[in-house]
Amino acid sequence: MSAPEHVDVLIVGAGISGIGAARYLRTEQPSKTFTIVEARGAAGGTWDLFRYPGIRSDSDLHTFGYEFKPWTDKQAIADAPRILDYLHETIEENDLTDHIRYHHKVLSAAWSSDDARWLVDIERTHTGERTQISAGWIFCGSGYYDYDEGFSPEFVGEDRFRGQIVHPQHWPEDLDYAGKRVVVIGSGATAVTLLPAMADEAEHVTMLQRTPTYVIPLPREDALANTLKKIFGDERGYALTRQKNVAQQRILFELCQRFPKVARRMIRKINKSQLPEDFPVDVHFNPPYDPWDQRLCVVPDADLFRTIRAGKASIVTDRIASFTETGILLESGAEIEADIIVTATGLNIKIIGGIDLTVDGEPVSLPETVVYRGIMLSGVPNFALAIGYTNASWTLKIGLLCQYFCKLLGYMDSHGHDAVWAVADPDMPTRPLLDFGAGYVQRALDTLPKQGPHAPWVMSMSYYADRRLFKGDVADENLRFARVRQPEVLT
């Protein structure tokens, strides 16, 4: 049997993280060979997977975009097709097309300390064929949720409902909701997107929520950003807008955390001003938790509120007793009639894409690892993972992680190292990886790595703190290095 193909870096996932990692390797470590493996048949990750009406970002694209590629579209809160175009442009502009292998799903990866290499088992999803790739490093850019199945709780009487039940992660291309009564179960970003997106064609759309969410309107177009681009050009205008928006995001988060009562009153005032005069704001827009204990939902140009004012959509806050033949029976005794029920009930987390890892034959138990600098797992050599911010734009952190990753590769080359791994003090107190109240996070905490009480073991959610951390020394006392292969002798 011939030896498997070998690359310096195997990137898992052709979404926003994997594409970004590949571009940084091309520019900062051009001598490194790399391949991107993508389980699906197209690049774009989230923005290609989800096809439900109105899908858009809930962060501004001046921070959600890459630092190295200006976002030039007028939309700041952008819809998925525009984001996909941006990602495809990034692939083309950086000559990444030939580096991507579609329908390649990573099943497992085995590290050998003797060889300082990963042997990666891959399934070609369109044929079922199995193959292997050898890699010096794995960069896992697959995000942190399950691309195969979204979260959908079992509802009593589901099988009795005579209409259609749809999960946003598996949206049927031919779904006809024109003139239909639609109930969207949920209160997160997907639900508040679907409500206005479906209301123009549907007879009526009802958002049925168990718990309210904080919702704030933002302009779809950032007037100042567009002005800065006209004055300073795309690159400089983008950089200035990015700095402005990073600061705005951080200030808003800090204000909400430090002064939750004030933040709650401000958000309520904004909501009340956008809703009909007699609307029960404290019933439907009054979460039991403080602002930013979970992510705030952004609605561009106040579209959710405009749809409610127009009478095309409504919100019901209650618990589901059961599905019926014609709709949903609530615990209050009321019933909502529906032709279509959309279960916008969230996602399932699947860290590192569900890859089975072994190190020298020993299985890696993720809950027993601690994340170092938010990029490496303790005790796991030459393995990087990319998880973005939950309280700001995902890509802000991905950019910092990719730059540090490239610096680490350069450091290892200059010192003759083949392998590196982080070592955590076994007596160090740990806590859950993500300190976030969202249901999809809470359901998965037992399956996730841990974080420590202080840097570099904290899963930081501060762009400014991370920027300081990554600008420091590449290596510290928490890293161990090894040389396995002998250096080549030039003759």
Short mmCIF file of C-alpha atoms in Angstrom, two decimals:
data_model
loop_
_atom_site.label_atom_id
_atom_site.label_comp_id
_atom_site.label_asym_id
_atom_site.label_seq_id
_atom_site.Cartn_x
_atom_site.Cartn_y
_atom_site.Cartn_z
CA MET A 1 0.00 0.00 0.00
CA SER A 2 1.38 3.41 -0.95
CA ALA A 3 2.00 6.00 1.74
CA PRO A 4 -0.83 8.51 2.19
CA GLU A 5 -0.46 12.00 0.78
CA HIS A 6 1.19 14.37 3.26
CA VAL A 7 0.56 18.08 3.86
CA ASP A 8 2.00 20.45 6.41
CA VAL A 9 -1.45 21.64 7.47
CA LEU A 10 -4.83 19.98 6.98
CA ILE A 11 -7.63 22.53 7.33
CA VAL A 12 -11.01 21.07 8.23
CA GLY A 13 -13.94 23.09 6.90
CA ALA A 14 -14.31 25.54 4.00
CA GLY A 15 -16.37 28.07 5.91
CA ILE A 16 -15.34 31.48 7.13
CA SER A 17 -12.73 30.06 9.56
CA GLY A 18 -11.15 27.57 7.18
CA ILE A 19 -10.98 30.03 4.29
CA GLY A 20 -9.40 32.60 6.59
CA ALA A 21 -6.81 30.11 7.86
CA ALA A 22 -5.87 29.17 4.30
CA ARG A 23 -5.41 32.78 3.28
CA TYR A 24 -3.16 33.50 6.27
CA LEU A 25 -1.06 30.44 5.47
CA ARG A 26 -0.71 31.59 1.85
CA THR A 27 0.54 35.01 2.87
CA GLU A 28 2.40 34.44 6.15
CA GLN A 29 3.69 30.88 5.71
CA PRO A 30 3.90 30.51 1.91
CA SER A 31 6.27 27.53 2.08
CA LYS A 32 3.71 25.41 3.94
CA THR A 33 1.61 22.93 2.01
CA PHE A 34 -2.05 22.72 2.96
CA THR A 35 -5.34 21.19 1.92
CA ILE A 36 -8.88 22.16 2.94
CA VAL A 37 -11.29 19.25 3.35
CA GLU A 38 -14.99 20.08 3.32
CA ALA A 39 -17.70 17.50 4.05
CA ARG A 40 -20.29 19.30 1.99
CA GLY A 41 -20.25 20.00 -1.74
CA ALA A 42 -19.72 23.76 -1.54
CA ALA A 43 -17.71 26.38 0.32
CA GLY A 44 -19.27 28.90 2.66
CA GLY A 45 -20.12 26.87 5.76
CA THR A 46 -23.10 28.33 7.59
CA TRP A 47 -23.88 30.73 4.76
CA ASP A 48 -24.26 27.94 2.23
CA LEU A 49 -25.93 25.42 4.56
CA PHE A 50 -28.86 27.52 5.76
CA ARG A 51 -31.42 28.39 3.09
CA TYR A 52 -34.38 29.69 5.09
CA PRO A 53 -36.05 32.97 4.04
CA GLY A 54 -34.25 36.15 5.00
CA ILE A 55 -31.09 34.50 6.35
CA ARG A 56 -28.59 37.21 7.19
CA SER A 57 -25.81 38.10 9.58
CA ASP A 58 -26.54 39.30 13.09
CA SER A 59 -23.19 41.10 13.23
CA ASP A 60 -22.05 43.96 11.04
CA LEU A 61 -19.88 42.85 8.13
CA HIS A 62 -17.21 45.42 8.88
CA THR A 63 -16.24 43.26 11.86
CA PHE A 64 -17.62 39.94 10.62
CA GLY A 65 -15.58 40.32 7.44
CA TYR A 66 -11.88 39.58 7.31
CA GLU A 67 -9.39 42.22 8.38
CA PHE A 68 -7.48 41.69 5.14
CA LYS A 69 -10.47 42.02 2.78
CA PRO A 70 -12.65 45.14 2.91
CA TRP A 71 -16.39 44.70 2.94
CA THR A 72 -17.48 47.03 0.14
CA ASP A 73 -21.22 46.33 -0.06
CA LYS A 74 -23.55 49.03 1.24
CA GLN A 75 -25.31 46.57 3.53
CA ALA A 76 -23.68 46.32 6.95
CA ILE A 77 -26.16 43.73 8.25
CA ALA A 78 -25.96 41.58 5.14
CA ASP A 79 -27.98 38.74 3.69
CA ALA A 80 -26.45 35.32 3.03
CA PRO A 81 -26.01 35.63 -0.77
CA ARG A 82 -23.84 38.74 -0.29
CA ILE A 83 -21.77 37.01 2.38
CA LEU A 84 -21.33 33.97 0.13
CA ASP A 85 -20.17 36.20 -2.72
CA TYR A 86 -17.62 37.75 -0.36
CA LEU A 87 -16.31 34.32 0.69
CA HIS A 88 -16.12 33.09 -2.91
CA GLU A 89 -14.20 36.24 -3.84
CA THR A 90 -11.75 35.52 -1.02
CA ILE A 91 -11.20 32.01 -2.36
CA GLU A 92 -10.59 33.28 -5.90
CA GLU A 93 -8.40 36.22 -4.94
CA ASN A 94 -6.11 33.99 -2.87
CA ASP A 95 -5.96 31.07 -5.34
CA LEU A 96 -7.53 28.65 -2.86
CA THR A 97 -9.87 26.83 -5.25
CA ASP A 98 -7.46 24.00 -6.04
CA HIS A 99 -6.71 23.51 -2.34
CA ILE A 100 -10.32 22.62 -1.44
CA ARG A 101 -11.57 19.04 -1.60
CA TYR A 102 -15.32 18.79 -1.35
CA HIS A 103 -17.29 15.80 -0.06
CA HIS A 104 -14.35 14.94 2.22
CA LYS A 105 -15.52 14.32 5.79
CA VAL A 106 -12.94 13.78 8.52
CA LEU A 107 -13.90 10.80 10.68
CA SER A 108 -10.87 10.40 12.92
CA ALA A 109 -7.28 11.50 13.37
CA ALA A 110 -4.45 9.61 15.09
CA TRP A 111 -1.31 11.38 16.29
CA SER A 112 2.03 9.58 16.34
CA SER A 113 4.71 11.15 18.50
CA ASP A 114 7.34 8.98 16.80
CA ASP A 115 6.51 10.53 13.42
CA ALA A 116 5.19 13.89 14.66
CA ARG A 117 2.27 13.49 12.27
CA TRP A 118 -1.45 13.00 12.18
CA LEU A 119 -2.93 10.17 10.15
CA VAL A 120 -6.41 11.33 9.21
CA ASP A 121 -9.24 9.02 8.11
CA ILE A 122 -11.59 10.62 5.59
CA GLU A 123 -14.86 9.53 4.02
CA ARG A 124 -15.79 10.75 0.57
CA THR A 125 -19.40 11.50 1.29
CA HIS A 126 -20.65 11.24 -2.29
CA THR A 127 -19.15 7.75 -2.86
CA GLY A 128 -18.62 6.28 0.62
CA GLU A 129 -14.96 5.64 -0.24
CA ARG A 130 -12.43 5.88 2.61
CA THR A 131 -9.02 7.51 2.23
CA GLN A 132 -6.23 8.87 4.43
CA ILE A 133 -4.14 12.01 4.57
CA SER A 134 -1.03 12.55 6.67
CA ALA A 135 -0.58 16.00 8.19
CA GLY A 136 1.91 17.78 10.38
CA TRP A 137 -0.88 19.95 11.77
CA ILE A 138 -4.67 19.94 11.84
CA PHE A 139 -6.44 23.29 11.86
CA CYS A 140 -10.09 22.63 12.69
CA GLY A 141 -12.22 25.40 11.22
CA SER A 142 -15.52 23.53 11.37
CA GLY A 143 -17.16 25.84 13.90
CA TYR A 144 -18.89 24.38 16.92
CA TYR A 145 -22.28 23.15 15.85
CA ASP A 146 -23.64 20.04 14.17
CA TYR A 147 -24.06 20.52 10.43
CA ASP A 148 -26.13 17.34 10.13
CA GLU A 149 -28.93 17.95 12.63
CA GLY A 150 -30.36 20.99 14.36
CA PHE A 151 -31.92 20.83 17.81
CA SER A 152 -35.59 19.93 17.73
CA PRO A 153 -37.22 18.85 20.99
CA GLU A 154 -39.97 16.26 20.92
CA PHE A 155 -43.40 17.81 21.19
CA VAL A 156 -46.40 15.89 22.46
CA GLY A 157 -48.78 15.09 19.62
CA GLU A 158 -46.31 15.99 16.86
CA ASP A 159 -47.52 13.09 14.75
CA ARG A 160 -51.10 14.37 14.94
CA PHE A 161 -50.40 17.65 13.18
CA ARG A 162 -51.81 17.53 9.64
CA GLY A 163 -49.71 20.39 8.34
CA GLN A 164 -45.99 20.60 7.60
CA ILE A 165 -43.21 20.78 10.21
CA VAL A 166 -39.94 22.38 9.11
CA HIS A 167 -36.59 22.94 10.82
CA PRO A 168 -34.66 25.97 9.50
CA GLN A 169 -31.49 23.88 9.13
CA HIS A 170 -33.30 21.66 6.62
CA TRP A 171 -35.45 24.16 4.75
CA PRO A 172 -37.28 22.59 1.78
CA GLU A 173 -36.55 24.41 -1.47
CA ASP A 174 -40.14 23.99 -2.60
CA LEU A 175 -41.87 25.09 0.61
CA ASP A 176 -44.91 27.14 -0.35
CA TYR A 177 -46.13 29.29 2.51
CA ALA A 178 -48.05 31.83 0.45
CA GLY A 179 -51.43 32.45 2.07
CA LYS A 180 -50.61 29.99 4.87
CA ARG A 181 -50.78 30.38 8.64
CA VAL A 182 -47.25 29.93 9.95
CA VAL A 183 -46.09 29.42 13.54
CA VAL A 184 -42.39 29.88 14.24
CA ILE A 185 -41.36 28.25 17.53
CA GLY A 186 -38.41 30.09 19.04
CA SER A 187 -37.18 33.53 20.01
CA GLY A 188 -33.58 33.65 18.81
CA ALA A 189 -31.87 35.11 15.75
CA THR A 190 -33.48 32.63 13.34
CA ALA A 191 -37.01 33.26 14.61
CA VAL A 192 -36.73 37.05 14.51
CA THR A 193 -35.37 36.75 10.96
CA LEU A 194 -38.13 34.44 9.73
CA LEU A 195 -41.00 36.49 11.06
CA PRO A 196 -40.59 39.54 8.78
CA ALA A 197 -39.14 37.47 5.92
CA MET A 198 -42.23 35.23 5.66
CA ALA A 199 -44.92 37.75 6.60
CA ASP A 200 -45.35 39.37 3.18
CA GLU A 201 -46.42 36.10 1.55
CA ALA A 202 -47.97 34.21 4.46
CA GLU A 203 -51.50 34.86 5.67
CA HIS A 204 -50.10 35.46 9.14
CA VAL A 205 -46.93 34.53 11.04
CA THR A 206 -46.88 33.92 14.79
CA MET A 207 -43.67 33.72 16.77
CA LEU A 208 -44.32 31.40 19.69
CA GLN A 209 -41.71 31.81 22.38
CA ARG A 210 -41.26 30.25 25.77
CA THR A 211 -38.82 32.94 26.90
CA PRO A 212 -38.39 36.44 25.43
CA THR A 213 -35.09 37.64 23.97
CA TYR A 214 -33.49 41.08 23.95
CA VAL A 215 -34.05 42.59 20.51
CA ILE A 216 -32.47 45.78 19.23
CA PRO A 217 -32.95 47.47 15.83
CA LEU A 218 -29.94 48.57 13.79
CA PRO A 219 -29.77 50.18 10.35
CA ARG A 220 -29.11 47.64 7.61
CA GLU A 221 -26.76 50.18 6.05
CA ASP A 222 -24.11 51.94 8.12
CA ALA A 223 -24.24 55.52 6.83
CA LEU A 224 -20.99 56.53 8.52
CA ALA A 225 -19.18 53.48 7.15
CA ASN A 226 -20.33 54.23 3.61
CA THR A 227 -19.26 57.87 4.01
CA LEU A 228 -15.82 56.85 5.31
CA LYS A 229 -15.34 54.57 2.29
CA LYS A 230 -16.23 57.45 -0.07
CA ILE A 231 -13.77 59.79 1.65
CA PHE A 232 -10.87 57.44 2.39
CA GLY A 233 -11.38 54.63 -0.11
CA ASP A 234 -12.41 51.03 0.50
CA GLU A 235 -9.38 49.84 2.47
CA ARG A 236 -8.88 52.83 4.79
CA GLY A 237 -12.61 53.42 5.19
CA TYR A 238 -13.12 49.75 6.07
CA ALA A 239 -10.28 49.81 8.61
CA LEU A 240 -11.68 52.91 10.32
CA THR A 241 -15.20 51.46 10.40
CA ARG A 242 -13.87 48.20 11.79
CA GLN A 243 -12.13 50.03 14.64
CA LYS A 244 -15.27 52.05 15.34
CA ASN A 245 -17.54 49.01 15.39
CA VAL A 246 -15.21 46.88 17.52
CA ALA A 247 -15.24 49.68 20.09
CA GLN A 248 -19.03 50.05 19.88
CA GLN A 249 -19.55 46.31 20.36
CA ARG A 250 -17.28 46.25 23.40
CA ILE A 251 -18.79 49.36 24.97
CA LEU A 252 -22.31 47.98 24.56
CA PHE A 253 -21.31 44.64 26.06
CA GLU A 254 -19.53 46.27 29.02
CA LEU A 255 -22.42 48.63 29.71
CA CYS A 256 -24.89 45.75 29.68
CA GLN A 257 -22.73 43.68 32.02
CA ARG A 258 -21.90 46.48 34.47
CA PHE A 259 -25.27 48.26 34.46
CA PRO A 260 -27.83 45.59 33.57
CA LYS A 261 -30.82 47.47 35.01
CA VAL A 262 -30.01 50.60 33.02
CA ALA A 263 -29.40 48.54 29.87
CA ARG A 264 -32.69 46.71 30.35
CA ARG A 265 -34.59 50.00 30.68
CA MET A 266 -32.90 51.42 27.57
CA ILE A 267 -33.69 48.37 25.46
CA ARG A 268 -37.30 48.37 26.72
CA LYS A 269 -37.65 52.04 25.80
CA ILE A 270 -36.40 51.35 22.28
CA ASN A 271 -38.71 48.36 21.89
CA LYS A 272 -41.72 50.30 23.17
CA SER A 273 -41.08 53.11 20.72
CA GLN A 274 -41.12 50.64 17.82
CA LEU A 275 -44.28 48.73 18.79
CA PRO A 276 -48.00 49.56 18.70
CA GLU A 277 -49.13 51.77 21.56
CA ASP A 278 -51.07 49.07 23.41
CA PHE A 279 -48.54 46.29 22.79
CA PRO A 280 -47.68 44.27 25.97
CA VAL A 281 -43.93 44.94 25.89
CA ASP A 282 -43.32 43.47 29.34
CA VAL A 283 -44.88 40.18 28.31
CA HIS A 284 -43.10 39.61 25.01
CA PHE A 285 -39.85 41.63 25.28
CA ASN A 286 -38.86 41.23 28.92
CA PRO A 287 -36.33 38.38 29.31
CA PRO A 288 -35.77 36.90 32.80
CA TYR A 289 -31.99 37.29 32.40
CA ASP A 290 -29.76 40.35 32.08
CA PRO A 291 -28.71 41.84 28.73
CA TRP A 292 -25.83 39.94 27.13
CA ASP A 293 -26.16 36.93 29.43
CA GLN A 294 -27.28 35.61 26.08
CA ARG A 295 -26.64 37.13 22.68
CA LEU A 296 -28.73 40.16 21.73
CA CYS A 297 -30.84 39.74 18.60
CA VAL A 298 -30.35 42.41 15.96
CA VAL A 299 -33.19 43.30 13.58
CA PRO A 300 -32.09 45.36 10.55
CA ASP A 301 -34.12 48.49 9.89
CA ALA A 302 -36.46 47.38 12.71
CA ASP A 303 -38.09 44.92 10.29
CA LEU A 304 -39.51 42.73 13.07
CA PHE A 305 -41.22 45.68 14.72
CA ARG A 306 -42.53 47.07 11.41
CA THR A 307 -44.08 43.69 10.60
CA ILE A 308 -45.82 43.55 13.98
CA ARG A 309 -47.09 47.14 13.59
CA ALA A 310 -48.49 46.25 10.18
CA GLY A 311 -50.50 43.41 11.71
CA LYS A 312 -48.81 40.79 9.53
CA ALA A 313 -47.21 39.00 12.47
CA SER A 314 -47.71 38.53 16.18
CA ILE A 315 -45.87 37.19 19.21
CA VAL A 316 -47.22 34.72 21.76
CA THR A 317 -45.31 34.00 24.97
CA ASP A 318 -46.45 30.70 26.44
CA ARG A 319 -45.52 27.04 26.78
CA ILE A 320 -46.59 24.27 24.45
CA ALA A 321 -48.95 21.67 25.89
CA SER A 322 -49.16 19.65 22.67
CA PHE A 323 -49.52 19.77 18.94
CA THR A 324 -53.02 19.22 17.61
CA GLU A 325 -54.36 18.25 14.21
CA THR A 326 -54.65 21.92 13.25
CA GLY A 327 -52.01 23.71 15.29
CA ILE A 328 -50.60 24.06 18.79
CA LEU A 329 -52.38 23.87 22.13
CA LEU A 330 -50.77 26.08 24.78
CA GLU A 331 -50.56 25.50 28.52
CA SER A 332 -52.75 28.58 28.98
CA GLY A 333 -55.52 26.72 27.14
CA ALA A 334 -55.31 28.88 24.02
CA GLU A 335 -54.73 27.28 20.62
CA ILE A 336 -52.82 28.67 17.64
CA GLU A 337 -54.00 27.39 14.28
CA ALA A 338 -51.26 26.65 11.75
CA ASP A 339 -50.68 25.20 8.32
CA ILE A 340 -46.90 25.21 8.77
CA ILE A 341 -44.89 24.98 11.98
CA VAL A 342 -41.25 26.05 11.90
CA THR A 343 -39.16 24.69 14.78
CA ALA A 344 -36.55 27.45 15.13
CA THR A 345 -35.51 25.80 18.37
CA GLY A 346 -31.78 26.07 17.99
CA LEU A 347 -28.66 24.14 17.14
CA ASN A 348 -26.71 21.20 18.45
CA ILE A 349 -23.08 21.75 19.35
CA LYS A 350 -20.55 19.36 17.89
CA ILE A 351 -17.09 20.58 18.80
CA ILE A 352 -14.27 19.91 16.27
CA GLY A 353 -16.83 18.44 13.92
CA GLY A 354 -17.16 15.27 15.96
CA ILE A 355 -13.70 14.02 14.92
CA ASP A 356 -12.40 11.11 17.03
CA LEU A 357 -8.89 12.04 18.16
CA THR A 358 -6.22 9.72 19.53
CA VAL A 359 -2.73 10.57 20.72
CA ASP A 360 -0.30 7.63 20.57
CA GLY A 361 -3.22 5.24 20.65
CA GLU A 362 -5.01 6.89 23.59
CA PRO A 363 -8.44 8.43 22.88
CA VAL A 364 -8.72 12.15 23.59
CA SER A 365 -11.57 12.98 25.96
CA LEU A 366 -12.44 16.59 25.18
CA PRO A 367 -13.97 17.35 28.62
CA GLU A 368 -10.63 16.42 30.18
CA THR A 369 -8.72 18.96 28.09
CA VAL A 370 -8.23 22.67 28.74
CA VAL A 371 -8.08 25.20 25.92
CA TYR A 372 -4.79 27.13 25.64
CA ARG A 373 -5.06 30.66 24.20
CA GLY A 374 -8.39 29.60 22.75
CA ILE A 375 -6.63 27.64 20.00
CA MET A 376 -4.99 24.44 21.37
CA LEU A 377 -6.19 21.56 23.54
CA SER A 378 -3.96 20.58 26.44
CA GLY A 379 -2.09 17.36 25.78
CA VAL A 380 -3.00 17.29 22.08
CA PRO A 381 0.01 18.07 19.84
CA ASN A 382 -0.15 20.10 16.63
CA PHE A 383 -3.90 20.58 16.73
CA ALA A 384 -5.58 23.97 16.42
CA LEU A 385 -9.27 24.76 16.71
CA ALA A 386 -11.08 27.95 15.78
CA ILE A 387 -13.95 29.21 17.92
CA GLY A 388 -15.01 32.82 17.56
CA TYR A 389 -16.65 35.26 19.92
CA THR A 390 -20.15 34.80 21.27
CA ASN A 391 -20.47 38.46 22.33
CA ALA A 392 -19.05 40.05 19.18
CA SER A 393 -18.35 39.12 15.57
CA TRP A 394 -17.07 35.55 15.20
CA THR A 395 -14.39 36.50 12.68
CA LEU A 396 -12.66 39.02 14.93
CA LYS A 397 -11.22 36.19 17.01
CA ILE A 398 -10.62 33.88 14.05
CA GLY A 399 -8.29 36.46 12.51
CA LEU A 400 -6.24 36.70 15.71
CA LEU A 401 -6.07 32.91 16.06
CA CYS A 402 -4.91 32.47 12.46
CA GLN A 403 -2.17 35.07 12.83
CA TYR A 404 -0.94 33.45 16.05
CA PHE A 405 -1.04 30.03 14.38
CA CYS A 406 1.20 31.24 11.57
CA LYS A 407 3.59 32.85 14.06
CA LEU A 408 3.75 29.57 15.98
CA LEU A 409 4.60 27.65 12.80
CA GLY A 410 7.40 30.12 12.07
CA TYR A 411 8.71 29.86 15.63
CA MET A 412 8.82 26.07 15.41
CA ASP A 413 10.66 26.16 12.09
CA SER A 414 13.26 28.62 13.35
CA HIS A 415 13.91 26.48 16.45
CA GLY A 416 13.82 23.13 14.69
CA HIS A 417 10.68 21.86 16.42
CA ASP A 418 8.33 19.30 14.87
CA ALA A 419 5.73 19.09 17.62
CA VAL A 420 4.18 21.34 20.26
CA TRP A 421 1.55 20.75 22.89
CA ALA A 422 0.14 22.68 25.83
CA VAL A 423 0.45 21.35 29.38
CA ALA A 424 -2.11 22.41 31.97
CA ASP A 425 -1.47 22.21 35.71
CA PRO A 426 -3.63 19.28 36.88
CA ASP A 427 -4.50 21.24 40.03
CA MET A 428 -5.67 24.30 38.10
CA PRO A 429 -9.37 24.97 38.72
CA THR A 430 -11.45 24.82 35.56
CA ARG A 431 -14.89 25.89 34.41
CA PRO A 432 -17.04 25.39 31.28
CA LEU A 433 -15.51 26.45 28.00
CA LEU A 434 -18.30 28.86 27.10
CA ASP A 435 -19.69 31.08 29.83
CA PHE A 436 -22.91 31.69 27.96
CA GLY A 437 -26.54 31.12 28.87
CA ALA A 438 -27.85 30.08 25.45
CA GLY A 439 -29.69 26.76 25.44
CA TYR A 440 -27.52 25.19 22.74
CA VAL A 441 -24.44 25.91 24.87
CA GLN A 442 -25.93 24.71 28.14
CA ARG A 443 -27.05 21.42 26.59
CA ALA A 444 -23.50 20.64 25.46
CA LEU A 445 -21.31 21.76 28.38
CA ASP A 446 -20.53 18.20 29.49
CA THR A 447 -19.07 17.39 26.06
CA LEU A 448 -16.81 20.45 25.71
CA PRO A 449 -13.23 21.19 26.75
CA LYS A 450 -12.70 23.36 29.81
CA GLN A 451 -11.10 26.73 30.41
CA GLY A 452 -8.97 27.91 33.31
CA PRO A 453 -9.19 30.91 35.65
CA HIS A 454 -6.58 33.12 33.99
CA ALA A 455 -4.69 33.70 30.74
CA PRO A 456 -3.58 31.87 28.68
CA TRP A 457 -6.16 29.29 29.77
CA VAL A 458 -9.17 31.60 29.64
CA MET A 459 -11.51 31.38 26.66
CA SER A 460 -11.40 35.15 26.29
CA MET A 461 -14.36 36.96 24.78
CA SER A 462 -12.54 40.29 24.55
CA TYR A 463 -10.95 41.30 21.25
CA TYR A 464 -8.72 43.83 23.01
CA ALA A 465 -7.50 41.31 25.61
CA ASP A 466 -6.83 38.72 22.91
CA ARG A 467 -4.97 41.22 20.77
CA ARG A 468 -2.62 41.93 23.67
CA LEU A 469 -2.23 38.22 24.42
CA PHE A 470 -1.39 37.23 20.85
CA LYS A 471 1.01 40.15 20.35
CA GLY A 472 3.12 38.78 23.21
CA ASP A 473 5.64 35.97 23.04
CA VAL A 474 4.65 33.06 20.84
CA ALA A 475 5.83 30.50 23.38
CA ASP A 476 5.61 30.42 27.17
CA GLU A 477 6.11 27.99 30.03
CA ASN A 478 2.85 26.22 29.22
CA LEU A 479 4.10 24.86 25.89
CA ARG A 480 6.34 21.85 25.30
CA PHE A 481 8.25 21.36 22.07
CA ALA A 482 9.91 18.33 20.51
CA ARG A 483 12.11 17.51 17.53
CA VAL A 484 11.51 14.15 15.92
CA ARG A 485 12.83 14.38 12.38
CA GLN A 486 16.48 15.09 11.78
CA PRO A 487 17.24 18.25 9.82
CA GLU A 488 18.19 17.77 6.20
CA VAL A 489 21.90 18.04 5.44
CA LEU A 490 22.72 20.02 2.30
CA THR A 491 25.44 18.50 0.14
#
